[in-house]
Amino acid sequence: MFINPDKCVACGNCTYVCPMGAIYIDPQIRRATVNRDECVECYACYNGLSQEHLNPTVVRTMRRLFQMMRLRFDPEPDVCPTAAFEPDELVWPRVVRRAFSDPRVPHESTGVEGRGTEEVKTNDVSGRVQVGEVGFTIEFGRPGVGVWFREIQTACHMLARAGVSFEKKNPITSLMTDVSTGTLRDDIMNEKLMSAIVEIKVPVARTEEIVRLVWEIEKHVDTVVALGVGTRCDETGDETVVASILENLGYKLHRAKTNVGLGRITNVVEQAKPETAGAGR
Ligand code: SF4
Ligand code: SF4
């Protein structure tokens, strides 16, 4: 994202909408400026503010005149009065920032649509996590912190050393040059994202080991980590196997969200097994 200094009138409105805190008023040029290292190309500034097309010279003059009278002339807080934002033409590798940070664009750089994953909540039709397995979604960077690919790399290396299997349809996995070691492409290491989700699955017996490993990963990355655990409920809608392991680890479990829907089972092999059919939970 780029702010045209010829148009910007330094009203400061955009500094409040950037989730990464990447926009600041540069005191030397007295214009809003984007810190390109920190910008994750989420377009929240460009799309979140209404763009007015006032004449920058007129707005600056009025602001100065009002200032002389110890008054303020500020645009409405949700507008850029002079349409000063100019999105860059993004090329590789910077384009991955946008793919992982703006949920409204398809994942062109990875070939996977959406923010990252066929989520656990569609498991009853996708059949990704089977009876006896536990799926983990390990999310880095959200809310409002962001994450560098080099930090995701650290996490993936640690997970790979534990011998987990990475989900094939996940965009982080698609950026690996070696899935067995969890090694990501070299040229994306210095790209920053709003957030990213690494997905793995393991047998139920490894649940505690993986949770403890994620606790260890947290010590090696400078961002927020959120852990999601996905399992299959039994025919009564309860889950008693993994839930007790998590409770022993100190988590308090609450039924927070139930997804119910009709869907065609896409995992044909599993269609014959009665326990895989039914509503998502
Ligand atoms: S909202 Fe527009 S005019 Fe105001 S500081 Fe930001 S870029 Fe400049
Ligand atoms: S594109 Fe997103 S991260 Fe970049 S300056 Fe705009 S709001 Fe901030």
Coordinates of C-alpha atoms and ligand atoms in Angstrom, one line a residue:
M1 CA 0.0 0.0 0.0
F2 CA 1.2 3.4 -0.9
I3 CA 0.0 6.9 0.2
N4 CA 0.5 9.6 -2.3
P5 CA 2.2 12.5 -0.5
D6 CA 0.9 15.0 -3.0
K7 CA -2.6 14.1 -2.0
C8 CA -2.3 13.3 1.7
V9 CA -3.3 16.2 4.1
A10 CA -2.1 14.4 7.2
C11 CA -5.5 14.3 8.9
G12 CA -4.5 11.0 10.6
N13 CA -7.7 9.1 10.0
C14 CA -6.0 6.2 8.4
T15 CA -3.6 5.7 11.3
Y16 CA -6.5 4.3 13.4
V17 CA -7.7 1.7 10.9
C18 CA -4.4 -0.1 10.2
P19 CA -4.5 -3.3 12.2
M20 CA -0.7 -3.5 12.1
G21 CA 0.0 0.0 13.2
A22 CA 1.9 0.4 9.9
I23 CA 0.7 4.0 9.1
Y24 CA 2.3 6.9 10.8
I25 CA 2.5 10.7 10.2
D26 CA 6.0 11.3 9.2
P27 CA 7.0 14.6 11.0
Q28 CA 9.6 15.5 8.3
I29 CA 7.3 15.5 5.3
R30 CA 4.1 16.0 7.4
R31 CA 2.3 13.3 5.5
A32 CA 0.9 9.8 6.3
T33 CA 3.4 7.1 5.4
V34 CA 3.2 3.3 5.2
N35 CA 5.9 1.3 6.9
R36 CA 6.3 -1.2 4.2
D37 CA 8.0 -3.8 6.4
E38 CA 5.1 -3.9 8.8
C39 CA 2.3 -3.5 6.2
V40 CA 0.6 -6.9 5.4
E41 CA -1.3 -5.6 2.4
C42 CA -4.7 -6.3 4.0
Y43 CA -6.3 -3.3 2.3
A44 CA -8.2 -2.3 5.5
C45 CA -7.1 1.3 5.0
Y46 CA -8.0 1.4 1.3
N47 CA -11.4 -0.4 1.6
G48 CA -12.2 0.7 5.2
L49 CA -12.2 4.4 4.6
S50 CA -14.5 6.2 2.2
Q51 CA -12.5 8.0 -0.4
E52 CA -13.5 11.6 -0.9
H53 CA -12.0 13.6 -3.7
L54 CA -11.4 17.0 -2.2
N55 CA -8.7 19.2 -3.5
P56 CA -5.6 18.6 -1.3
T57 CA -4.4 22.2 -1.5
V58 CA -7.8 23.6 -0.5
V59 CA -8.0 21.1 2.5
R60 CA -4.5 22.0 3.6
T61 CA -5.2 25.7 3.4
M62 CA -8.4 25.4 5.4
R63 CA -6.7 23.3 8.0
R64 CA -3.9 25.9 8.3
L65 CA -6.5 28.8 8.6
F66 CA -8.5 27.0 11.2
Q67 CA -5.3 26.2 13.1
M68 CA -4.4 29.9 13.2
M69 CA -7.7 30.6 14.9
R70 CA -7.0 27.7 17.3
L71 CA -9.8 25.7 15.7
R72 CA -9.6 22.4 13.9
F73 CA -10.8 21.4 10.5
D74 CA -11.0 17.6 10.5
P75 CA -12.7 15.3 8.0
E76 CA -15.2 12.8 9.2
P77 CA -13.3 10.0 11.0
D78 CA -14.2 7.3 8.4
V79 CA -12.9 9.1 5.3
C80 CA -9.7 9.8 3.5
P81 CA -10.7 13.3 2.3
T82 CA -8.3 13.3 -0.7
A83 CA -8.3 9.6 -1.9
A84 CA -4.6 9.4 -1.2
F85 CA -4.3 5.6 -1.1
E86 CA -2.7 3.9 -4.1
P87 CA -2.4 0.1 -3.9
D88 CA 0.8 -1.2 -5.2
E89 CA 0.9 -3.7 -8.1
L90 CA 2.0 -6.6 -6.0
V91 CA 4.5 -9.2 -7.3
W92 CA 6.0 -12.3 -5.9
P93 CA 7.0 -12.7 -3.0
R94 CA 5.2 -9.7 -1.6
V95 CA 1.8 -10.9 -3.0
V96 CA 1.7 -13.6 -0.4
R97 CA 1.1 -10.9 2.2
R98 CA -2.2 -10.0 0.6
A99 CA -3.2 -13.6 0.1
F100 CA -2.9 -14.3 3.8
S101 CA -4.2 -10.9 5.0
D102 CA -7.2 -9.9 2.9
P103 CA -9.9 -12.5 3.3
R104 CA -11.8 -11.2 0.3
V105 CA -9.2 -12.2 -2.3
P106 CA -8.6 -15.8 -3.5
H107 CA -5.4 -17.4 -2.5
E108 CA -3.8 -16.8 -6.0
S109 CA -0.3 -17.3 -4.7
T110 CA -1.0 -20.7 -3.2
G111 CA -3.9 -22.0 -5.3
V112 CA -6.1 -22.4 -2.2
E113 CA -9.1 -20.2 -1.8
G114 CA -10.0 -18.3 1.4
R115 CA -7.8 -17.5 4.3
G116 CA -6.3 -20.8 4.5
T117 CA -8.1 -24.0 5.0
E118 CA -11.1 -26.2 4.7
E119 CA -11.9 -25.8 8.3
V120 CA -12.5 -28.4 10.9
K121 CA -16.2 -27.4 11.0
T122 CA -16.7 -29.0 7.6
N123 CA -15.1 -32.2 8.7
D124 CA -18.3 -34.3 8.4
V125 CA -18.3 -33.8 4.7
S126 CA -14.5 -33.5 4.1
G127 CA -13.6 -36.4 6.4
R128 CA -10.3 -34.9 7.2
V129 CA -10.2 -36.0 10.8
Q130 CA -11.3 -39.6 11.3
V131 CA -12.3 -41.6 14.4
G132 CA -9.1 -42.1 16.5
E133 CA -7.5 -38.9 15.1
V134 CA -7.1 -35.4 16.3
G135 CA -6.8 -32.4 14.0
F136 CA -4.9 -29.3 15.2
T137 CA -5.2 -25.8 13.7
I138 CA -2.3 -23.7 15.0
E139 CA -3.0 -20.1 14.1
F140 CA -0.3 -17.5 14.3
G141 CA -0.7 -13.7 14.4
R142 CA -4.3 -13.1 15.2
P143 CA -5.7 -10.8 16.6
G144 CA -3.8 -7.7 15.6
V145 CA -0.2 -8.9 15.9
G146 CA 0.8 -10.4 12.6
V147 CA 3.4 -13.0 11.9
W148 CA 6.5 -13.4 9.8
F149 CA 7.0 -16.4 7.6
R150 CA 10.4 -17.0 9.3
E151 CA 8.4 -17.5 12.6
I152 CA 6.0 -19.9 10.9
Q153 CA 9.2 -21.7 9.5
T154 CA 10.4 -22.2 13.1
A155 CA 7.1 -23.7 14.1
C156 CA 6.9 -26.0 11.1
H157 CA 10.4 -27.3 11.7
M158 CA 9.6 -28.1 15.3
L159 CA 6.3 -29.8 14.2
A160 CA 8.0 -31.8 11.5
R161 CA 10.7 -33.0 13.9
A162 CA 7.9 -34.5 15.9
G163 CA 6.8 -36.4 12.9
V164 CA 3.4 -34.9 12.4
S165 CA 1.6 -34.9 9.0
F166 CA 0.8 -31.5 7.5
E167 CA -2.6 -31.0 5.9
K168 CA -2.1 -31.1 2.1
K169 CA -4.9 -28.6 1.3
N170 CA -3.5 -26.0 3.5
P171 CA -1.8 -23.0 1.9
I172 CA 1.1 -23.0 4.3
T173 CA 1.8 -26.7 3.3
S174 CA 1.6 -25.7 -0.4
L175 CA 4.4 -23.2 0.2
M176 CA 6.7 -26.0 1.6
T177 CA 9.6 -27.2 -0.5
D178 CA 10.0 -30.2 1.8
V179 CA 7.0 -31.4 3.7
S180 CA 9.0 -34.0 5.6
T181 CA 11.1 -31.3 7.3
G182 CA 8.4 -28.6 7.2
T183 CA 10.7 -26.3 5.1
L184 CA 9.1 -23.3 3.5
R185 CA 10.3 -21.5 0.3
D186 CA 13.3 -19.4 1.0
D187 CA 12.1 -16.3 -0.8
I188 CA 9.1 -15.7 1.5
M189 CA 10.9 -15.7 4.8
N190 CA 10.8 -11.9 5.1
E191 CA 7.2 -11.5 4.3
K192 CA 4.7 -10.6 7.1
L193 CA 1.1 -11.7 7.3
M194 CA -2.0 -10.8 9.2
S195 CA -2.3 -14.4 10.3
A196 CA -1.7 -17.9 9.1
I197 CA -2.9 -21.4 10.1
V198 CA -0.8 -24.5 10.1
E199 CA -2.9 -27.7 10.1
I200 CA -1.7 -31.1 11.3
K201 CA -3.3 -34.3 12.5
V202 CA -2.1 -37.1 14.7
P203 CA -3.5 -40.2 16.5
V204 CA -5.5 -39.4 19.7
A205 CA -2.7 -40.9 21.8
R206 CA -0.4 -38.0 20.8
T207 CA -2.8 -35.2 21.8
E208 CA -1.0 -34.2 25.0
E209 CA 2.4 -34.4 23.3
I210 CA 1.3 -32.0 20.6
V211 CA -0.3 -29.5 23.0
R212 CA 2.9 -29.4 25.0
L213 CA 4.9 -29.0 21.7
V214 CA 2.8 -26.0 20.8
W215 CA 3.4 -24.5 24.2
E216 CA 7.2 -24.9 23.4
I217 CA 6.7 -23.4 20.0
E218 CA 5.2 -20.3 21.6
K219 CA 8.5 -19.6 23.4
H220 CA 10.3 -19.5 20.0
V221 CA 8.0 -17.1 18.1
D222 CA 7.3 -13.5 18.8
T223 CA 3.6 -13.5 18.1
V224 CA 0.3 -14.8 19.4
V225 CA -0.6 -18.5 18.9
A226 CA -4.1 -19.9 19.0
L227 CA -4.6 -23.6 19.1
G228 CA -7.7 -25.3 17.8
V229 CA -8.4 -29.0 18.4
G230 CA -10.8 -30.9 16.2
T231 CA -12.2 -34.3 16.9
R232 CA -15.3 -36.3 16.0
C233 CA -18.3 -36.5 18.3
D234 CA -19.9 -39.8 19.0
E235 CA -23.5 -40.6 17.9
T236 CA -24.9 -38.8 21.0
G237 CA -23.0 -35.6 20.0
D238 CA -20.5 -35.9 22.8
E239 CA -16.7 -36.1 22.8
T240 CA -15.2 -37.8 25.8
V241 CA -11.8 -39.0 24.6
V242 CA -9.9 -35.8 23.7
A243 CA -11.9 -33.6 26.0
S244 CA -10.6 -35.3 29.1
I245 CA -7.0 -35.0 27.9
L246 CA -7.5 -31.2 27.4
E247 CA -9.1 -30.8 30.8
N248 CA -6.2 -32.6 32.4
L249 CA -3.9 -30.1 30.7
G250 CA -5.8 -27.2 32.3
Y251 CA -8.2 -26.2 29.6
K252 CA -11.8 -25.5 30.6
L253 CA -14.0 -26.7 27.8
H254 CA -17.2 -25.0 26.7
R255 CA -19.6 -25.9 23.9
A256 CA -19.1 -22.6 21.9
K257 CA -20.3 -23.2 18.4
T258 CA -22.3 -25.9 16.7
N259 CA -22.4 -26.1 12.9
V260 CA -25.3 -28.0 11.5
G261 CA -25.9 -28.4 7.8
L262 CA -26.4 -30.7 4.9
G263 CA -23.6 -31.6 2.7
R264 CA -22.5 -34.1 0.1
I265 CA -19.7 -36.3 1.6
T266 CA -16.7 -35.5 -0.5
N267 CA -14.6 -38.2 1.0
V268 CA -16.0 -41.2 -0.9
V269 CA -14.0 -43.8 1.0
E270 CA -15.6 -42.7 4.2
Q271 CA -19.1 -42.6 2.9
A272 CA -19.7 -46.3 3.8
K273 CA -18.8 -45.7 7.5
P274 CA -22.0 -44.7 9.4
E275 CA -20.0 -42.7 12.0
T276 CA -18.8 -40.2 9.3
A277 CA -22.3 -39.1 8.1
G278 CA -24.5 -36.5 9.8
A279 CA -24.5 -32.9 10.9
G280 CA -21.3 -31.1 11.8
R281 CA -20.7 -30.3 15.4
Ligands
SF4_1 S1 -6.7 9.6 5.7 FE1 -5.9 10.2 3.7 S2 -5.4 12.4 4.0 FE2 -5.7 11.6 6.0 S3 -3.7 11.0 6.7 FE3 -4.5 9.2 5.8 S4 -3.9 9.2 3.7 FE4 -3.5 11.3 4.5
SF4_2 S1 -2.8 -2.4 3.7 FE1 -3.4 -3.0 5.8 S2 -1.4 -3.3 6.9 FE2 -1.0 -2.0 5.0 S3 -1.1 0.1 5.6 FE3 -3.2 -0.5 4.9 S4 -4.3 -1.2 6.7 FE4 -2.1 -1.2 7.3

